[in-house]
C-alpha positions as a printed Julia matrix, in Angstrom:
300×3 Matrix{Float64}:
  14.86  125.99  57.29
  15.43  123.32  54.63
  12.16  121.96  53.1
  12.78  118.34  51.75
  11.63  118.45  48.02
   8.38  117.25  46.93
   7.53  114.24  45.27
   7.07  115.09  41.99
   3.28  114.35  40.74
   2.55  112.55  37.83
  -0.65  112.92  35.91
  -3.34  110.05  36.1
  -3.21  107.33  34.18
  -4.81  107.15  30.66
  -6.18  103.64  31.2
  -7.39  102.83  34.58
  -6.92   98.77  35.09
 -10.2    96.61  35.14
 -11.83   96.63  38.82
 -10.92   93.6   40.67
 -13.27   90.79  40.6
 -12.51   87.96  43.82
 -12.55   84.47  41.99
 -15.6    82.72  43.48
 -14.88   80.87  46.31
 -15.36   76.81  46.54
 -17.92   75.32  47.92
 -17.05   73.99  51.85
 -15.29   71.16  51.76
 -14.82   70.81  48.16
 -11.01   69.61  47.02
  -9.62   69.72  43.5
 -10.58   66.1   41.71
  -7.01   63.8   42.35
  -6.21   62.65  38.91
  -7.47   58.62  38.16
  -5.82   56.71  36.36
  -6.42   55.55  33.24
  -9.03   52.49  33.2
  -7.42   49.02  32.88
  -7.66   47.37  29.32
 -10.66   44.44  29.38
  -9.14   41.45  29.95
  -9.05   38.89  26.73
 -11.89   36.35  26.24
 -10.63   32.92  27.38
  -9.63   30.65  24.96
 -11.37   28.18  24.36
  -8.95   26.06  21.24
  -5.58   25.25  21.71
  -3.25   24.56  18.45
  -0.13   23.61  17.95
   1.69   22.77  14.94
   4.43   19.66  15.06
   6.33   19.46  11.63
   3.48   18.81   9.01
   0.51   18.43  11.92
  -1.49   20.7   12.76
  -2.91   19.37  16.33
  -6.07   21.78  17.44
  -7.23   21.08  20.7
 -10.55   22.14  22.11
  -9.78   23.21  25.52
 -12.77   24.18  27.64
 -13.17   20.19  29.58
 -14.93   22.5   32.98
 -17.94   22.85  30.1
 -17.77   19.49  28.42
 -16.09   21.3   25.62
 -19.55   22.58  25.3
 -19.6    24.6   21.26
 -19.98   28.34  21.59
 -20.15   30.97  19.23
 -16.32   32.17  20.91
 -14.97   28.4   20.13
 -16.41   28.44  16.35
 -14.6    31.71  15.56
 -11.05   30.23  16.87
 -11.84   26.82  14.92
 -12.74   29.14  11.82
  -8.93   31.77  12.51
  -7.48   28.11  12.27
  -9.4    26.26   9.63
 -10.46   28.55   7.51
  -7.73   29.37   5.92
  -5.58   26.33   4.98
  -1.44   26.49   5.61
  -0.27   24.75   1.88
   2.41   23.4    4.61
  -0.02   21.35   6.82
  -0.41   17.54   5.71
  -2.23   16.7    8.85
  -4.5    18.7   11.03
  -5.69   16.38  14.47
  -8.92   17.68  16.24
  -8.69   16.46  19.8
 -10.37   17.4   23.21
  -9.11   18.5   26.8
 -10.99   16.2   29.5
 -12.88   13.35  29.94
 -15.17   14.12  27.08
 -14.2    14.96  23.44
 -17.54   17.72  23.35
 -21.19   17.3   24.96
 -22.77   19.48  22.35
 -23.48   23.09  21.86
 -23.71   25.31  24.86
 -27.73   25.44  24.97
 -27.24   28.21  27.51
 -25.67   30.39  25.19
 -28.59   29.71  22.71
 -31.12   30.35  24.86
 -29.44   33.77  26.02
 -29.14   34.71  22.85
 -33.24   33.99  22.13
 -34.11   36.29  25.13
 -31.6    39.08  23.15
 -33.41   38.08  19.64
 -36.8    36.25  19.76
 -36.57   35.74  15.74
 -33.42   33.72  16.14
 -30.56   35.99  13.99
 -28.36   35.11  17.16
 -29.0    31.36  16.61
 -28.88   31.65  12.67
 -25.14   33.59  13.11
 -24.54   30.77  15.41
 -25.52   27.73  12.95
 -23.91   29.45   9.39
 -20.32   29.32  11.45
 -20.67   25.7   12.66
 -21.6    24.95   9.11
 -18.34   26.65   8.26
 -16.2    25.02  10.6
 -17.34   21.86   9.32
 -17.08   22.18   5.88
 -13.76   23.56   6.39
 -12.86   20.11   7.98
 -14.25   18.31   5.05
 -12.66   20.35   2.17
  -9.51   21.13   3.77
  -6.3    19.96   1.59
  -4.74   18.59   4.61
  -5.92   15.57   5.91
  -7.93   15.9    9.35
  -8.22   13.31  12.38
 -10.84   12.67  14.49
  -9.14   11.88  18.02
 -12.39   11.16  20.53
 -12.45   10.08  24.29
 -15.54    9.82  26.13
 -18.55   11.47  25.5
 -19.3    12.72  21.81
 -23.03   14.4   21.36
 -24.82   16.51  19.4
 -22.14   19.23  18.26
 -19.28   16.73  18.89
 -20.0    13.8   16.96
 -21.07   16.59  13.67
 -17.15   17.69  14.75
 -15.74   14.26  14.59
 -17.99   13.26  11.53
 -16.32   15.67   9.78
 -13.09   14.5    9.49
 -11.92   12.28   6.84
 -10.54    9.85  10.01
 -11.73    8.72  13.25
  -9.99    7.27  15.9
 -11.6     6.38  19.17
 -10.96    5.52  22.79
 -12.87    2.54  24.1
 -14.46    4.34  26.01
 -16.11    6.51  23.57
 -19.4     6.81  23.21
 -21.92    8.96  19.86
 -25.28    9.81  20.91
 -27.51   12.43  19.26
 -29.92   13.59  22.34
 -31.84   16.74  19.68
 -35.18   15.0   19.9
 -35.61   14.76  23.18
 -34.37   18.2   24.03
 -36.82   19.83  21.14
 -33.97   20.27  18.93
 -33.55   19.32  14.73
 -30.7    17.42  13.73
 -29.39   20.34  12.36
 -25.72   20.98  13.09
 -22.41   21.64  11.13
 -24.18   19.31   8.1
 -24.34   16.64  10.18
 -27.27   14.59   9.14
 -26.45   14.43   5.33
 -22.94   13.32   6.25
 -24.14   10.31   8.62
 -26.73    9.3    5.81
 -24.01    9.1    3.76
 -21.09    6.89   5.92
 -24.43    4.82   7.95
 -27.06    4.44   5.9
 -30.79    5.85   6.55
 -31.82    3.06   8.36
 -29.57    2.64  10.97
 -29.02    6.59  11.25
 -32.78    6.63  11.56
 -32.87    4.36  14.65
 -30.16    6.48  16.11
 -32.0    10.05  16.0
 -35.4     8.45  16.87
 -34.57    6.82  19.85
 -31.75    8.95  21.19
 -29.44    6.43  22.63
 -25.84    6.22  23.26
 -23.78    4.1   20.61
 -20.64    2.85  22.38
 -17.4     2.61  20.6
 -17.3    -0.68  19.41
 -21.04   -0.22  17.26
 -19.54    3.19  16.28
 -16.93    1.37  14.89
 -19.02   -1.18  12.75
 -21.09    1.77  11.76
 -17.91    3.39  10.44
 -18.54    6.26  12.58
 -15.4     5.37  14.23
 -12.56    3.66  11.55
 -10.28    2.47  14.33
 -11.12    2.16  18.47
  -8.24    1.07  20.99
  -7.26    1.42  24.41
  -7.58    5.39  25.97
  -3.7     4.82  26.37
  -3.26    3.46  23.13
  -5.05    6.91  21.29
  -1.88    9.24  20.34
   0.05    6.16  19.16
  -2.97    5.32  16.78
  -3.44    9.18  15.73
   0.48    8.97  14.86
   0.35    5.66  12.91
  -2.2     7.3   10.46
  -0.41   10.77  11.04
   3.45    9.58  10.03
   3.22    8.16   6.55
   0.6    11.29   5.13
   3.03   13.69   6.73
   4.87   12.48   3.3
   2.47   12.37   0.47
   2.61   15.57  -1.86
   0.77   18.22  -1.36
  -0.37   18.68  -4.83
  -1.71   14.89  -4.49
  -3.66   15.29  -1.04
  -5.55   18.76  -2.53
  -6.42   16.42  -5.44
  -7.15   13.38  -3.45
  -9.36   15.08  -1.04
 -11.2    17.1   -3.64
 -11.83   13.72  -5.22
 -13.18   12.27  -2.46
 -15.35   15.32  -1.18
 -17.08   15.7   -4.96
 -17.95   11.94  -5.12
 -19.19   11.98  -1.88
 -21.77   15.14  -2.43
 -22.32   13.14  -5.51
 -24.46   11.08  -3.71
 -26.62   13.51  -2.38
 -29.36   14.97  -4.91
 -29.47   18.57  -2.57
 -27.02   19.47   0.26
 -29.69   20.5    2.75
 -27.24   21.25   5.29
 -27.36   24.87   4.14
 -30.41   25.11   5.99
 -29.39   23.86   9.12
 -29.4    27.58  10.66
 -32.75   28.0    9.26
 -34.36   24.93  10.8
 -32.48   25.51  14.58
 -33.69   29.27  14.52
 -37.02   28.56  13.68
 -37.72   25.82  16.11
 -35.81   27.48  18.84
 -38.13   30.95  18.09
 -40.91   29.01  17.9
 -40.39   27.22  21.57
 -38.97   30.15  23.19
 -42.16   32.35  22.02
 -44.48   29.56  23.41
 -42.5    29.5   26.55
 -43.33   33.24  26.66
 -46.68   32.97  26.09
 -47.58   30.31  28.45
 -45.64   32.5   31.16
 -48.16   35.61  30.22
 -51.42   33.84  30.92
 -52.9    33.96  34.84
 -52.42   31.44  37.17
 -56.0    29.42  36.88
């Protein structure tokens, strides 16, 4: 009888292999997390300045009319990226306005936001050293700037158009400076020491005092305004001061305007306007923290 051969036997392993462990099981219902994908970028602030440069001109439009071209911090920064830093190339930079209305002021809403963030007023002091800036860089830029201004020009806009070394206006144009009545100093963008200086106190007086509009024919015998024509008639105006600086030297316009810019501080024993952002903060604080505490006391 065969006997099939045995399987030969082997002797036990040295190492025995680690005892099984079941991975835990998921929870009912749970599913492996579906991949996302990566969040959006956040979308760019709108602008708020348009510019464009045209041979020697610089034109820089502000370009928020569904506000009233209302001043916020946003606009100040793009007016500062384009002003701040003169292009030796520009003979001409022209400050203009989308909309009916060249500007209606500073955007009180942001102000007031920015009170209820910061009840000392840093917000509104940050706020009032870059208007200052903006401004100054208007007056002391080499180039020379243009004033073009339609409509409505208050508070924030008329320190704006001030600021240039010319104005042109629509005929329908009209300054007012509103501050007073809203609880506000006349403290924008060195405003006030600039309209003491092309007015005179009296007049400029009468015109913070009472508030009211000045229409563009006054404006122009107050030499807010140098020149006022026909809406239609504005670019042709802008151009026919525009064309024949386009080709004066550029070594002649720094020194002309640095001329005219030290004689006209000449005038002035102290630039105050360095404490414009001072004298907004405070008086803003000081309202908002009386708003807050006539809120905290009980109804009688």
């Amino acid at each position: 009888m065969n006997v099939p051969p045995q399987a030969p036997q082997y002797p036990p392993y040295a190492m025995q292999p680690p005892p099984y462990v079941p991975y835990p099981s998921a929870p009912a219902g749970w599913y492996p997390p579906v991949p996302q994908p990566a969040p959006a970028p956040e979308p760019a602030p709108a602008r708020t300045v348009r510019s464009e440069l045209r041979g020697a001109v610089l034109h820089v439009e502000l370009d928020s009319p569904e506000t009233g071209n209302a001043v916020t911090s946003a606009m100040l920064d793009e007016l500062l990226a384009l002003l701040a830093v003169p292009d030796p190339a520009v003979r001409v930079i022209v400050l203009s306005a989308a909309g009916r209305d060249f500007c209606l002021g500073g955007d009180r809403d942001e102000l007031f936001a920015g009170l209820d963030e910061d009840p000392t007023g840093g917000r509104i002091r940050a706020y009032g050293d870059k208007a200052r800036r903006v401004c100054d860089a208007l007056v002391n830029s080499p180039a020379v700037t243009i004033a073009r201004v339609q409509g409505r020009a208050t508070g924030a806009g008329f320190a704006l158009a001030l600021a240039c070394d010319l104005r042109a206006g629509a005929d329908d144009a009209v300054f007012r400076l509103p501050e007073l009545a809203l609880g506000l100093p006349v403290a924008w963008g060195g405003l006030l020491p600039r309209l003491l200086h092309e007015v005179g106190a009296a007049r400029v007086r009468e015109i913070i005092l009472t508030g009211r509009p000045v229409g563009a024919v006054e404006a122009r015998e107050l030499a807010i305004l140098q020149r006022v024509v026909p809406a239609q008639e504005l670019d042709a105006a802008v151009d026919e001061w525009a064309r024949p600086i386009t080709r004066r030297s550029e070594a002649a316009l720094r020194v002309t305007k640095t001329l005219l810019a030290s004689h006209a501080s000449a005038t002035r024993l102290a630039d105050a306007a360095v404490l414009d952002s001072e004298l907004m903060a405070s008086v803003l604080a000081a309202a908002h923290y009386a708003r807050s505490l006539a809120d905290r006391e009980p109804a009688s």
